[in-house]
Coordinates of C-alpha atoms and ligand atoms in Angstrom, one line a residue:
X488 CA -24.0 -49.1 -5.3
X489 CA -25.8 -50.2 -8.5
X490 CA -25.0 -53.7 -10.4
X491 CA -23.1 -52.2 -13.2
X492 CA -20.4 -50.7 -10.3
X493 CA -20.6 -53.0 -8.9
X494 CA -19.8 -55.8 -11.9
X495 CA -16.8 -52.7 -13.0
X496 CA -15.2 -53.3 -9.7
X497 CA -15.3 -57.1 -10.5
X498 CA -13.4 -56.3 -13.7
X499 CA -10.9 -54.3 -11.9
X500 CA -10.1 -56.9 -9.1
X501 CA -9.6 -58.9 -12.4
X502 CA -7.9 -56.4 -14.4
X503 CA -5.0 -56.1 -11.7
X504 CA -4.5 -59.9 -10.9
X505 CA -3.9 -60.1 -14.4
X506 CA -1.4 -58.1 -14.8
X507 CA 0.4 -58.1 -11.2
X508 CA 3.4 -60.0 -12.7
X509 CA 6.4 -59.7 -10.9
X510 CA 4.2 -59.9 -7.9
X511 CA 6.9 -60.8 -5.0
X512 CA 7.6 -58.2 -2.6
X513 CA 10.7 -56.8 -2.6
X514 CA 11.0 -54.2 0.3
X515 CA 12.0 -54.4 3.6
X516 CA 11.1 -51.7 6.4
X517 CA 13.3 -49.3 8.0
X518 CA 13.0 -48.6 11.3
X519 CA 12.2 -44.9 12.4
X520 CA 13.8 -43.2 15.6
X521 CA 10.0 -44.4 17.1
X522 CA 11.2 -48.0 16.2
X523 CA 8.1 -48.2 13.8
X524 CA 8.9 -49.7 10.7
X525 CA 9.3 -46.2 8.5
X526 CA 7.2 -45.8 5.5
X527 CA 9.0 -46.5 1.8
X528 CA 7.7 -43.8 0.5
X529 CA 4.7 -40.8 2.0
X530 CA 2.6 -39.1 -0.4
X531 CA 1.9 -35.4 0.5
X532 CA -1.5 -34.8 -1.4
X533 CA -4.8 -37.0 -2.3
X534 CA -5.5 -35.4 -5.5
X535 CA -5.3 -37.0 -8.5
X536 CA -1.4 -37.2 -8.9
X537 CA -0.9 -38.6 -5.4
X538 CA -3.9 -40.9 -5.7
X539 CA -2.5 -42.4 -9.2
X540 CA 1.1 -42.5 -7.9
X541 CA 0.2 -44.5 -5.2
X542 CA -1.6 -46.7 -7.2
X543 CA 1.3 -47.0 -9.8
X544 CA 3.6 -47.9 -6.7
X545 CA 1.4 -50.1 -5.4
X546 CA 1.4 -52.1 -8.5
X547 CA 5.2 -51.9 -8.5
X548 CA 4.8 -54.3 -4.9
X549 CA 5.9 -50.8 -3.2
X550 CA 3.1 -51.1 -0.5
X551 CA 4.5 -49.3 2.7
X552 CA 3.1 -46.0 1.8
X553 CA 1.0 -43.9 3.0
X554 CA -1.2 -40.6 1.7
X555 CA -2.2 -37.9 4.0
X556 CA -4.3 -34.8 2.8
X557 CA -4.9 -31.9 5.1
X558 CA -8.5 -31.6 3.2
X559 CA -11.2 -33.8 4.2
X560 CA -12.5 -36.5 2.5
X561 CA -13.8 -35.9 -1.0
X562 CA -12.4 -32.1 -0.7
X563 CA -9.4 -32.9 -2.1
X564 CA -7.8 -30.9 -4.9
X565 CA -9.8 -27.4 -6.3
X566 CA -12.6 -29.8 -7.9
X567 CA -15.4 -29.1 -5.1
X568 CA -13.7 -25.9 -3.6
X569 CA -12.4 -22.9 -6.1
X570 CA -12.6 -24.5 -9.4
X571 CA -15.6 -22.6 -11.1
X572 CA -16.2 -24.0 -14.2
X573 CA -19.0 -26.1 -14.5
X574 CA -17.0 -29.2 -16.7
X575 CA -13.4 -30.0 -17.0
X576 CA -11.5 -28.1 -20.0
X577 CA -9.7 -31.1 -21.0
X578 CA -11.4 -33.4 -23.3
X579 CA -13.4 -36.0 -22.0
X580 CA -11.6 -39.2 -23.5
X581 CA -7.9 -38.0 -21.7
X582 CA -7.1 -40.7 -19.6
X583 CA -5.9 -40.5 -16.3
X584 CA -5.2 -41.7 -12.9
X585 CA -5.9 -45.8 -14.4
X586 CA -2.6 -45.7 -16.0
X587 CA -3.9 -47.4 -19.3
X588 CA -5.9 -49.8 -17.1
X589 CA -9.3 -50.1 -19.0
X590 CA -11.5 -50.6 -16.1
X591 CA -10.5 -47.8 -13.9
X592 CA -10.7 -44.9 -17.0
X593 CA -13.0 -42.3 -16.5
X594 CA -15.3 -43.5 -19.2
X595 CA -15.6 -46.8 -17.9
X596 CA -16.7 -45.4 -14.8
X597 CA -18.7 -43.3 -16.5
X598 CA -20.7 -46.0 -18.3
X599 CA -21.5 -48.1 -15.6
X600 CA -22.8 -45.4 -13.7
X601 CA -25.1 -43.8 -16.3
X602 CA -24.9 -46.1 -19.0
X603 CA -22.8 -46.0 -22.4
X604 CA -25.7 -43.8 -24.8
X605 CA -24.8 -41.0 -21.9
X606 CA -21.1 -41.3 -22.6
X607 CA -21.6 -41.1 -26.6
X608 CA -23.6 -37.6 -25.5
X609 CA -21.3 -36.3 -22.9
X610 CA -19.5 -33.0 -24.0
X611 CA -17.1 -32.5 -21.1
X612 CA -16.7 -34.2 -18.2
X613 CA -18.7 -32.3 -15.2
X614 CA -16.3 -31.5 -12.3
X615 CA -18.5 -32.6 -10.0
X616 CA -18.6 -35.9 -11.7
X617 CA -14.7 -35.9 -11.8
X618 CA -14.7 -35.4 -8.3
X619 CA -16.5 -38.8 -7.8
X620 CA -14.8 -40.8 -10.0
X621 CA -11.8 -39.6 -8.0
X622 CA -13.1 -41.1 -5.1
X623 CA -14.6 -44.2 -6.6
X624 CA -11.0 -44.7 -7.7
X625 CA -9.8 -44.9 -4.7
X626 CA -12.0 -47.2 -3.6
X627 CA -11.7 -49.5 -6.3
X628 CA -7.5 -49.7 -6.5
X629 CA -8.0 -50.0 -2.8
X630 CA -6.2 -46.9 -1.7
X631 CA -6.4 -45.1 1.6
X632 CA -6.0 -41.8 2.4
X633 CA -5.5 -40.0 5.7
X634 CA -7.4 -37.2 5.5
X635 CA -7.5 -34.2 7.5
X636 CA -3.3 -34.8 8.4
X637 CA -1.4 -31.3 7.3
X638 CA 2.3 -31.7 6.0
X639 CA 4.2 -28.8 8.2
X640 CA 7.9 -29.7 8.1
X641 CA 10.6 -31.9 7.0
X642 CA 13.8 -32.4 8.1
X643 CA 16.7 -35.1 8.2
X644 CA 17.1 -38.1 10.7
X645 CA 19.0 -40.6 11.5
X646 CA 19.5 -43.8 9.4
X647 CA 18.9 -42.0 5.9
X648 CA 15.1 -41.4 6.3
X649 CA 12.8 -38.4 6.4
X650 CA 10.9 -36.8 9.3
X651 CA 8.0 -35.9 8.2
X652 CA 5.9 -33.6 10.8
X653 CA 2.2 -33.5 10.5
X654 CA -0.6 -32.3 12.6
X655 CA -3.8 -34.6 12.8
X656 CA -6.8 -34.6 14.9
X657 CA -5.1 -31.9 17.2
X658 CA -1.8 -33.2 17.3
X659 CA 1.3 -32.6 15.9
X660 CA 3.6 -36.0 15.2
X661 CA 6.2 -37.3 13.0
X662 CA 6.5 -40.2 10.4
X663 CA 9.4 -41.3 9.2
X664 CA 10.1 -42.3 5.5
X665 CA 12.5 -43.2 3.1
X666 CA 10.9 -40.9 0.1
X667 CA 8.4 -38.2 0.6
X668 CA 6.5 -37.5 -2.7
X669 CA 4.9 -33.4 -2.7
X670 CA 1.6 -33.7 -4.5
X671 CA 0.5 -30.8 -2.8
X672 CA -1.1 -29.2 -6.2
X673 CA -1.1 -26.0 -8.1
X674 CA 0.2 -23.8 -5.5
X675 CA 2.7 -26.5 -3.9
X676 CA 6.1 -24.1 -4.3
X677 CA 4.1 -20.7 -4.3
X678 CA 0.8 -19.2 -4.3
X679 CA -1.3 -17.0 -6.6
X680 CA 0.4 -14.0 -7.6
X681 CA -1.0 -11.0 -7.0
X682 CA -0.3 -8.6 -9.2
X683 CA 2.7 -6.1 -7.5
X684 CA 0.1 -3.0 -7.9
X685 CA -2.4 -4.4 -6.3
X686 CA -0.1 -5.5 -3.2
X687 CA -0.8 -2.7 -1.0
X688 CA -5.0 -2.9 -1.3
X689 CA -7.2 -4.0 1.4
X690 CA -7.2 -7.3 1.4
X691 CA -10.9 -7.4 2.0
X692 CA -11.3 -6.1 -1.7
X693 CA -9.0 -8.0 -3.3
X694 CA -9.1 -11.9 -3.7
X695 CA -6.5 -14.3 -5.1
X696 CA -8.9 -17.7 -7.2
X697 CA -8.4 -20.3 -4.9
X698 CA -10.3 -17.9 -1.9
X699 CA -12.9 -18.8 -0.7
X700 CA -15.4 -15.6 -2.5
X701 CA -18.4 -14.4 -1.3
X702 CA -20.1 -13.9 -5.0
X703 CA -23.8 -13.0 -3.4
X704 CA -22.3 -10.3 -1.7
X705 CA -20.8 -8.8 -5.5
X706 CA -24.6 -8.7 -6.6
X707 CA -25.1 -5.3 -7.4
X708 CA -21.5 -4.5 -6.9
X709 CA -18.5 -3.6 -9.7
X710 CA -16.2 -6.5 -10.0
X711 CA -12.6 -6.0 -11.7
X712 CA -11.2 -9.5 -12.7
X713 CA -7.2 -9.3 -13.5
X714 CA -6.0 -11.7 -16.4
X715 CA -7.5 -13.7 -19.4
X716 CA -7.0 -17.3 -18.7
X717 CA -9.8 -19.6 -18.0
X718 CA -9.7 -19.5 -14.6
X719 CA -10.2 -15.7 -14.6
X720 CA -13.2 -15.9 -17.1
X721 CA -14.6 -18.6 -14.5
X722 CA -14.4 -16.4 -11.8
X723 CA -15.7 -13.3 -13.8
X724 CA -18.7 -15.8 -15.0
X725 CA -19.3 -16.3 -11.0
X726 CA -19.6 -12.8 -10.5
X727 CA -22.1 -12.2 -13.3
X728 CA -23.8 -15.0 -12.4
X729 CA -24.3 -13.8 -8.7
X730 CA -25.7 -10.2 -10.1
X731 CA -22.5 -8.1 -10.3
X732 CA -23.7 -5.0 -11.7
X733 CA -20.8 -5.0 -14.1
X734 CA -17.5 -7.0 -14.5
X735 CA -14.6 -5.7 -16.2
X736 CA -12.0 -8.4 -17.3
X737 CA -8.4 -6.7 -17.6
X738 CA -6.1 -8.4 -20.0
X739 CA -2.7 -7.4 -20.2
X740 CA -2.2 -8.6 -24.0
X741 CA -3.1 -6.4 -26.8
X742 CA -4.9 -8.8 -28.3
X743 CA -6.6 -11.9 -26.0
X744 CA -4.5 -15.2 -26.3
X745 CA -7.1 -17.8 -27.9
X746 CA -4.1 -21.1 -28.7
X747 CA -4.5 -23.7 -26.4
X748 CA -0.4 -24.9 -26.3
X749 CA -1.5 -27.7 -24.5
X750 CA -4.0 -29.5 -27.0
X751 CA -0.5 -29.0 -29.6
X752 CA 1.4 -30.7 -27.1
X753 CA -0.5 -33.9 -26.1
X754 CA 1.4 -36.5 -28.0
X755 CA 3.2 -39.4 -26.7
X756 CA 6.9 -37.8 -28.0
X757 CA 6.5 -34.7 -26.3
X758 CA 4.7 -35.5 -23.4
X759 CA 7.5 -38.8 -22.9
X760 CA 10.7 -37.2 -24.1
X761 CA 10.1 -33.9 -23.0
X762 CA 12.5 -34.3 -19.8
X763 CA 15.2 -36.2 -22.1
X764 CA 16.0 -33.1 -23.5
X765 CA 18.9 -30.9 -22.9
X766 CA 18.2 -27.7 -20.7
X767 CA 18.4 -25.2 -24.0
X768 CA 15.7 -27.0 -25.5
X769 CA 13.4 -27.5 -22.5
X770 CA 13.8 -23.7 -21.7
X771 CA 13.0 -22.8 -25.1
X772 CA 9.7 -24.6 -25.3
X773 CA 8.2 -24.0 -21.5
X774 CA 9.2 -20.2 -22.1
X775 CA 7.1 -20.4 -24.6
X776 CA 4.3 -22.3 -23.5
X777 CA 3.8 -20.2 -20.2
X778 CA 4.3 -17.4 -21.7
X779 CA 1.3 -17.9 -23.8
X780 CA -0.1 -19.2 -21.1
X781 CA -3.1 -22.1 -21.1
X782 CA -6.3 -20.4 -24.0
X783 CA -9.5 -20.7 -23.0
X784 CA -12.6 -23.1 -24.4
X785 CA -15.3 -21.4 -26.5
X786 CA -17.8 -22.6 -23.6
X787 CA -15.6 -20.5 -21.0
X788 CA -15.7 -17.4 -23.2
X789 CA -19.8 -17.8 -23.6
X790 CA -20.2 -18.1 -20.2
X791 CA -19.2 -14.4 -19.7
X792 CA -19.9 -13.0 -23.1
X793 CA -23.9 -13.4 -22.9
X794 CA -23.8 -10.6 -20.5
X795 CA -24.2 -7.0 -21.9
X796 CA -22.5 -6.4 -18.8
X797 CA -19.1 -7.8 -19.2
X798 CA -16.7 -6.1 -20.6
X799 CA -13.1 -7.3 -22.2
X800 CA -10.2 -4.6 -21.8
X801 CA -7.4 -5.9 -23.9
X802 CA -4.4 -3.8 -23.8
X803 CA -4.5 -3.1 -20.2
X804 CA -2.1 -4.1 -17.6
X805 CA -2.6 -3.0 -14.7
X806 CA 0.0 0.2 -14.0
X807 CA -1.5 1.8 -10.5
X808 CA -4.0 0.9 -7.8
X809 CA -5.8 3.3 -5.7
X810 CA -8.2 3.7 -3.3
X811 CA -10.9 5.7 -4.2
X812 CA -13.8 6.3 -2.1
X813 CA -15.4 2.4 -1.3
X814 CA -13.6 1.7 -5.0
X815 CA -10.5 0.6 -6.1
X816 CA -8.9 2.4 -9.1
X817 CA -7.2 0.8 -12.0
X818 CA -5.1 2.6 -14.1
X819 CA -4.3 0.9 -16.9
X820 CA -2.7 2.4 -20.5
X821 CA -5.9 2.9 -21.7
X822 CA -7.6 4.4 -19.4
X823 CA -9.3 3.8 -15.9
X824 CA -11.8 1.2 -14.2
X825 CA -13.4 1.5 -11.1
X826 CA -14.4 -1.8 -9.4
X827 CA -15.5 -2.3 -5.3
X828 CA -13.6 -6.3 -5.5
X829 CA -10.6 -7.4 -7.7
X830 CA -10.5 -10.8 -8.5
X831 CA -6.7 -11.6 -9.6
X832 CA -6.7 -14.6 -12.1
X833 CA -2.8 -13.8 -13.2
X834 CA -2.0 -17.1 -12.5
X835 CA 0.3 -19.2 -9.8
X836 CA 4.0 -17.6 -8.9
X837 CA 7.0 -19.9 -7.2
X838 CA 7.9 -18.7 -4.0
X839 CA 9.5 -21.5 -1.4
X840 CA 8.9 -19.1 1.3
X841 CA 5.0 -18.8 0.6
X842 CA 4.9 -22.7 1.8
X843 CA 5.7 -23.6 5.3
X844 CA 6.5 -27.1 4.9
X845 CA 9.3 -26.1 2.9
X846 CA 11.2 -23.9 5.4
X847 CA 13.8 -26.1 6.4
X848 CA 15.6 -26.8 3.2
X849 CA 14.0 -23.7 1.0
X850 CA 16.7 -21.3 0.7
X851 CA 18.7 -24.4 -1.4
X852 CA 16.7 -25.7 -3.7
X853 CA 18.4 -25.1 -7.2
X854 CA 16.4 -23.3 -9.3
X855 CA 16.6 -22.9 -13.7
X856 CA 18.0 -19.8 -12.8
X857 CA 20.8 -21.2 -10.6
X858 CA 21.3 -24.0 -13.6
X859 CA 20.8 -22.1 -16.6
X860 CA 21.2 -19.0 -18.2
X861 CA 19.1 -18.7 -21.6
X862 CA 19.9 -16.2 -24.4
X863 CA 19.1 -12.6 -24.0
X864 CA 15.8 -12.8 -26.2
X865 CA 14.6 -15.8 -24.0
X866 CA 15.0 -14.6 -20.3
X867 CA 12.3 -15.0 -18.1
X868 CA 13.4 -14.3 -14.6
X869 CA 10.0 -15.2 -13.0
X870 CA 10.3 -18.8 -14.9
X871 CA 14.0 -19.3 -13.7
X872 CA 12.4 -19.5 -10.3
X873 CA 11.5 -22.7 -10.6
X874 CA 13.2 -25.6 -9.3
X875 CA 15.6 -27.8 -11.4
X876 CA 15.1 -31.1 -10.9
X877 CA 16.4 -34.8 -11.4
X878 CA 15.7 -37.2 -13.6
X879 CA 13.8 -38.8 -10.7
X880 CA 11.3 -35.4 -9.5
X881 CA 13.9 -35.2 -7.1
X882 CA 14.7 -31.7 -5.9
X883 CA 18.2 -30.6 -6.2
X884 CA 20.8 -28.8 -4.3
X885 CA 22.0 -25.3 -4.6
X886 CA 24.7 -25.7 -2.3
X887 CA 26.1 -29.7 -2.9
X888 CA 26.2 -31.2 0.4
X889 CA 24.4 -28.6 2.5
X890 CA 21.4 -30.2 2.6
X891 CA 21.7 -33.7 0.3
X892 CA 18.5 -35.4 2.1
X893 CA 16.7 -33.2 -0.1
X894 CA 17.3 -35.7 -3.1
X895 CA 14.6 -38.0 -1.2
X896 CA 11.7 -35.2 -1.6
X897 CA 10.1 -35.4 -4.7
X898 CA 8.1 -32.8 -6.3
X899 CA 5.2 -34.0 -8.3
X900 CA 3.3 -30.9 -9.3
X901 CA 2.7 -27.2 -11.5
X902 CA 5.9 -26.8 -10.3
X903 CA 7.7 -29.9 -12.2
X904 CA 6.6 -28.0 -15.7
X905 CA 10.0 -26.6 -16.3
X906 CA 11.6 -29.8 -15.8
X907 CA 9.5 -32.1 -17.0
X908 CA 6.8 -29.9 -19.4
X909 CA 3.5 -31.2 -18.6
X910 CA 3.4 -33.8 -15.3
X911 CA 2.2 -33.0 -12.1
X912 CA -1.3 -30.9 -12.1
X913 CA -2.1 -32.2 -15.4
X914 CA -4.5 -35.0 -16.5
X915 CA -3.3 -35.2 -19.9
X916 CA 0.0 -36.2 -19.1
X917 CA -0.3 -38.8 -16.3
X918 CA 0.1 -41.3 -18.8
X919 CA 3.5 -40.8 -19.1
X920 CA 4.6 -38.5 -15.9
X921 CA 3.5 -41.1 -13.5
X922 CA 5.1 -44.3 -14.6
X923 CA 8.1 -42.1 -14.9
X924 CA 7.7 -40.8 -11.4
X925 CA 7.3 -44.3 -10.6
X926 CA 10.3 -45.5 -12.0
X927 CA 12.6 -43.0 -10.5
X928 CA 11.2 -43.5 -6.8
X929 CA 11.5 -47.8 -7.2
X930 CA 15.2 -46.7 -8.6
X931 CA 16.3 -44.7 -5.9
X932 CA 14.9 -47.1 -3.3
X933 CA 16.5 -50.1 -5.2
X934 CA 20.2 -49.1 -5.8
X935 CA 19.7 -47.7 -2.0
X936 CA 19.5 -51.4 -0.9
X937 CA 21.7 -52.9 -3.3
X938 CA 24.1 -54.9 -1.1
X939 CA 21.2 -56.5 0.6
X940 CA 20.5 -57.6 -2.5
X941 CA 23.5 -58.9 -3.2
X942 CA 23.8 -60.8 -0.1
X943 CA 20.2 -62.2 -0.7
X944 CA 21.0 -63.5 -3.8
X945 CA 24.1 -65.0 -2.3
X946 CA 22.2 -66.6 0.0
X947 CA 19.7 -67.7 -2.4
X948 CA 19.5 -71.4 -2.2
X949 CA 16.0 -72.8 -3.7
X950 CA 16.7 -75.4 -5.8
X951 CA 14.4 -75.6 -8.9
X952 CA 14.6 -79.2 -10.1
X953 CA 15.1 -82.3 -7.9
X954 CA 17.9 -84.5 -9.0
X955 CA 17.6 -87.9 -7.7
X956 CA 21.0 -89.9 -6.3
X957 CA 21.5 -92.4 -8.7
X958 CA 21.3 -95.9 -7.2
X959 CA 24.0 -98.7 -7.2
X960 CA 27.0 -96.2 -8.2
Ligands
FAD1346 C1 -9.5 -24.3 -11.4 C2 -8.7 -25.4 -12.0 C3 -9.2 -26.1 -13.1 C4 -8.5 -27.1 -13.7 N1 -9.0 -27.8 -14.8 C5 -8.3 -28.8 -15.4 C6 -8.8 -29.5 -16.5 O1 -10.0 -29.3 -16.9 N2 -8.1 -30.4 -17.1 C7 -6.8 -30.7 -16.7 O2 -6.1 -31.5 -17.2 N3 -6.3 -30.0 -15.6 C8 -7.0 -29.1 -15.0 N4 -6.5 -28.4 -13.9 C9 -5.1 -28.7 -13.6 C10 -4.9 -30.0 -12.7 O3 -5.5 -31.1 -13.3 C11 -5.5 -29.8 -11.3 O4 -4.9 -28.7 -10.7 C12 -5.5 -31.0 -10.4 O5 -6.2 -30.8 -9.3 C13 -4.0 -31.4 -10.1 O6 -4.1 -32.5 -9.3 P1 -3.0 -32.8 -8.1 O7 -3.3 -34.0 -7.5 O8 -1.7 -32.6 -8.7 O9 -3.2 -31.5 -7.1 P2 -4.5 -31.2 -6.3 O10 -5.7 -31.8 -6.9 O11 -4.5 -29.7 -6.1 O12 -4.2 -31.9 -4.9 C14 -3.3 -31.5 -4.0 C15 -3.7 -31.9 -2.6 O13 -2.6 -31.6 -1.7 C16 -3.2 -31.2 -0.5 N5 -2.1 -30.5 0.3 C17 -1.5 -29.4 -0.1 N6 -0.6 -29.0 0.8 C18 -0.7 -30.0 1.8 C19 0.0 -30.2 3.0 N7 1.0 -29.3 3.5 N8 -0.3 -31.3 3.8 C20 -1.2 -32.1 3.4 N9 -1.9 -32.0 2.2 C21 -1.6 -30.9 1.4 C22 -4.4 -30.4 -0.9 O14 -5.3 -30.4 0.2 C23 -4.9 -31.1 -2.1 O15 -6.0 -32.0 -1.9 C24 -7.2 -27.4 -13.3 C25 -6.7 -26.7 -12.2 C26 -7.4 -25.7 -11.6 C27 -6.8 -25.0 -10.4

């Protein structure tokens, strides 16, 4: 590692002694069923959330933790895997995981590993590059992570806690915590929609983003790419890349959507206040927002557009799918496209049943839809699908009292959007999302314990000042 690293992880050692105040520990362990103490609080998910959560709880002197990831090392999140851009949309001064510390922002990273004249000409932030900051992070707060350990159910036991069972190195075994946090990403109460036309295709010709695509073998091929959000323009630039012979990019608007909602958003009120307000006026605005649905950079766009071989169809949902020949047909209102792959970028769906881990409590987690029921001009039943949560992440029930350990899982991810607006799966609102995240998990665990408290401050007995007997009386 070179000087300036390490002289940055100096400054962060420094950073954090600094500002450790209150420092004493304030936990005691649980024990599970296996009479191991049980862990305050697991972290499903390495990415950036779960990383930066556990760094914000380790701060907070909650220390029993513990993150698994089912993806090895360094593969965590979509940064090395499916994401196809070649930098970070977001702007290269959001901050991040360091929670406002200084020494652990991207840029000082940044700096000490290629110097500050390479910062001042950075556009955006390579995702490559994002991916090893991620991992120097890790490092330099001192965080572990147990790779390679798969979240597949959770269910109640005894004593309060949660059994959490995971399979690891060939085994399946269970850890017991108090809290489980889900940072399990994009997809963590669904999966990628594909479109309902498309349903019945061969699956061979039809790929959802986060797949793992073949692009060399769409050189020379027709590639039809469903939806106009950056992620479908990335994966449309792949093709062209790779030598498709032509793409055609299906957009269902009549015109493409070129806002970005999210750059309007990014201000401390908003992104801070958000979940404060009352359920009409957080429908109203994340309606909204999703409906529009994240623009596109100009860079994105380019990507695609230097090719006399991509072509834009705005105005065209997709109505039918057929097979035709070694093609799939599109019908769409105006007119039809032929492509040999589709290539749906329509975006992430909720759907509890799509995630295994969630199969014991699924069928009653409250949704908007169970909570709230908007005005007729602002329904939105694929958005009322998503869960409603407390002021803590904390999913809630459908049914009170039919399965209450359910308010110790947490949901840190896309899926906190409705509740929350921008959170989980968002770098430019960690800021704000995790401290508050934070605060609701050191809450619960607190007011969980509180007559222990009380008796230890009963028992308190330290005296502070020495009052010597005075002599001769
Ligand atoms: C293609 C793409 C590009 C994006 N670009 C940007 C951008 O430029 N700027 C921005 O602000 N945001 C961007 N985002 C949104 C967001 O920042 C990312 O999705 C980011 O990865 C979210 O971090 P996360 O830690 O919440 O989830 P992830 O990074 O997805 O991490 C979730 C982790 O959970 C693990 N996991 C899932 N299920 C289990 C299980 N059952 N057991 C164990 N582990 C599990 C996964 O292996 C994964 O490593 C992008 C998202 C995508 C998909």
């Amino acid at each position: 590692m070179s000087e300036a690293l390490l002289a940055l992880e100096a400054e962060v050692r420094d950073d954090l002694a600094k500002t450790s105040h209150p420092s004493a520990s304030w936990l005691k362990p649980k024990a599970g069923l296996d009479e191991q103490p049980a862990l305050d609080v697991l972290i499903v998910g390495g990415g950036q959330s779960g990383l930066a959560m556990a760094f914000g709880l380790r701060r907070s002197q909650v220390t029993n933790i513990l993150i698994i990831d089912k993806a090895e090392e360094g593969r965590e999140g979509p940064w090395l895997s499916y994401a196809r851009m070649h930098t970070l949309r977001s702007p290269k001064d959001y901050t991040g995981p360091d929670l406002d510390v200084p020494s652990l922002t991207y840029q000082s990273w940044h700096e000490a590993r290629f110097g500050k004249a390479d910062w001042d000409a950075l556009d955006l932030i390579p995702r490559e590059l994002w991916a090893e900051y991620l991992l120097w992070f890790r490092r330099a707060v001192g965080l572990t992570v147990r790779n390679g350990c798969e979240l597949l159910e959770i269910a109640p036991a005894a004593g309060g806690l949660l059994a959490a069972t995971v399979a690891h190195e060939g085994t399946t075994g269970i850890l017991y915590a108090r809290k489980i946090v889900l940072a399990t990403g994009q997809e963590a109460m669904g999966n990628w929609t594909i479109p309902e036309p498309l349903r019945h295709l061969p699956p061979a010709q039809v790929a959802r983003p986060s797949d793992d695509i073949n692009f060399k073998a769409l050189a020379g091929r027709t590639v039809a790419v469903i939806g106009a959000g950056a992620s479908a323009f990335d994966n449309a630039a792949m093709a062209l890349e790779a030598g498709a012979a032509e793409v055609h990019l299906l957009c269902r608007r009549a015109e493409i959507q070129v806002i970005q909602p999210y750059r309007w958003l990014t201000f401390r009120g908003f992104l801070r206040h958000f979940c404060d307000l009352d359920d009409e006026w957080r429908w109203r605005f994340m309606r909204a927002i999703l409906e529009l649905r994240e623009g596109f950079p100009q860079a994105t766009y380019d990507r695609c557009a230097r090719f006399s071989n991509f072509h834009l169809h705005q105005g065209s949902p997709v109505e039918a799918a057929r097979e035709k020949g070694e093609k799939i047909e599109l019908q769409t209102p105006r007119g039809v496209v032929q492509a040999h792959f589709v290539i749906s970028g329509a975006g992430t769906e909720i759907d509890f049943a799509e995630r295994g881990e969630l199969k014991n409590f699924a069928g009653n987690i409250a949704t908007w839809a169970d909570r709230y029921q908007p005005p007729a001009d602002e329904r939105n039943p694929l958005l009322g699908r998503y869960p409603y949560l407390a002021d803590d992440y904390a999913l809630t029930e459908r049914v009170a009292g039919a399965t209450p350990w359910i308010s110790n899982v947490h949901l840190f991810a896309f899926a906190s959007t409705m509740s929350f607006g921008p959170s989980g799966s968002s770098i430019n609102a960690m800021t704000t999302a995790i401290p508050k995240l934070v605060y609701g998990l050191t809450r619960g665990l607190f007011r969980a314990d509180i007559e222990r408290y009380w008796d230890s401050f009963r028992a308190y007995d330290v005296p502070q000042a020495v009052i010597p007997a005075k002599s001769g009386r």
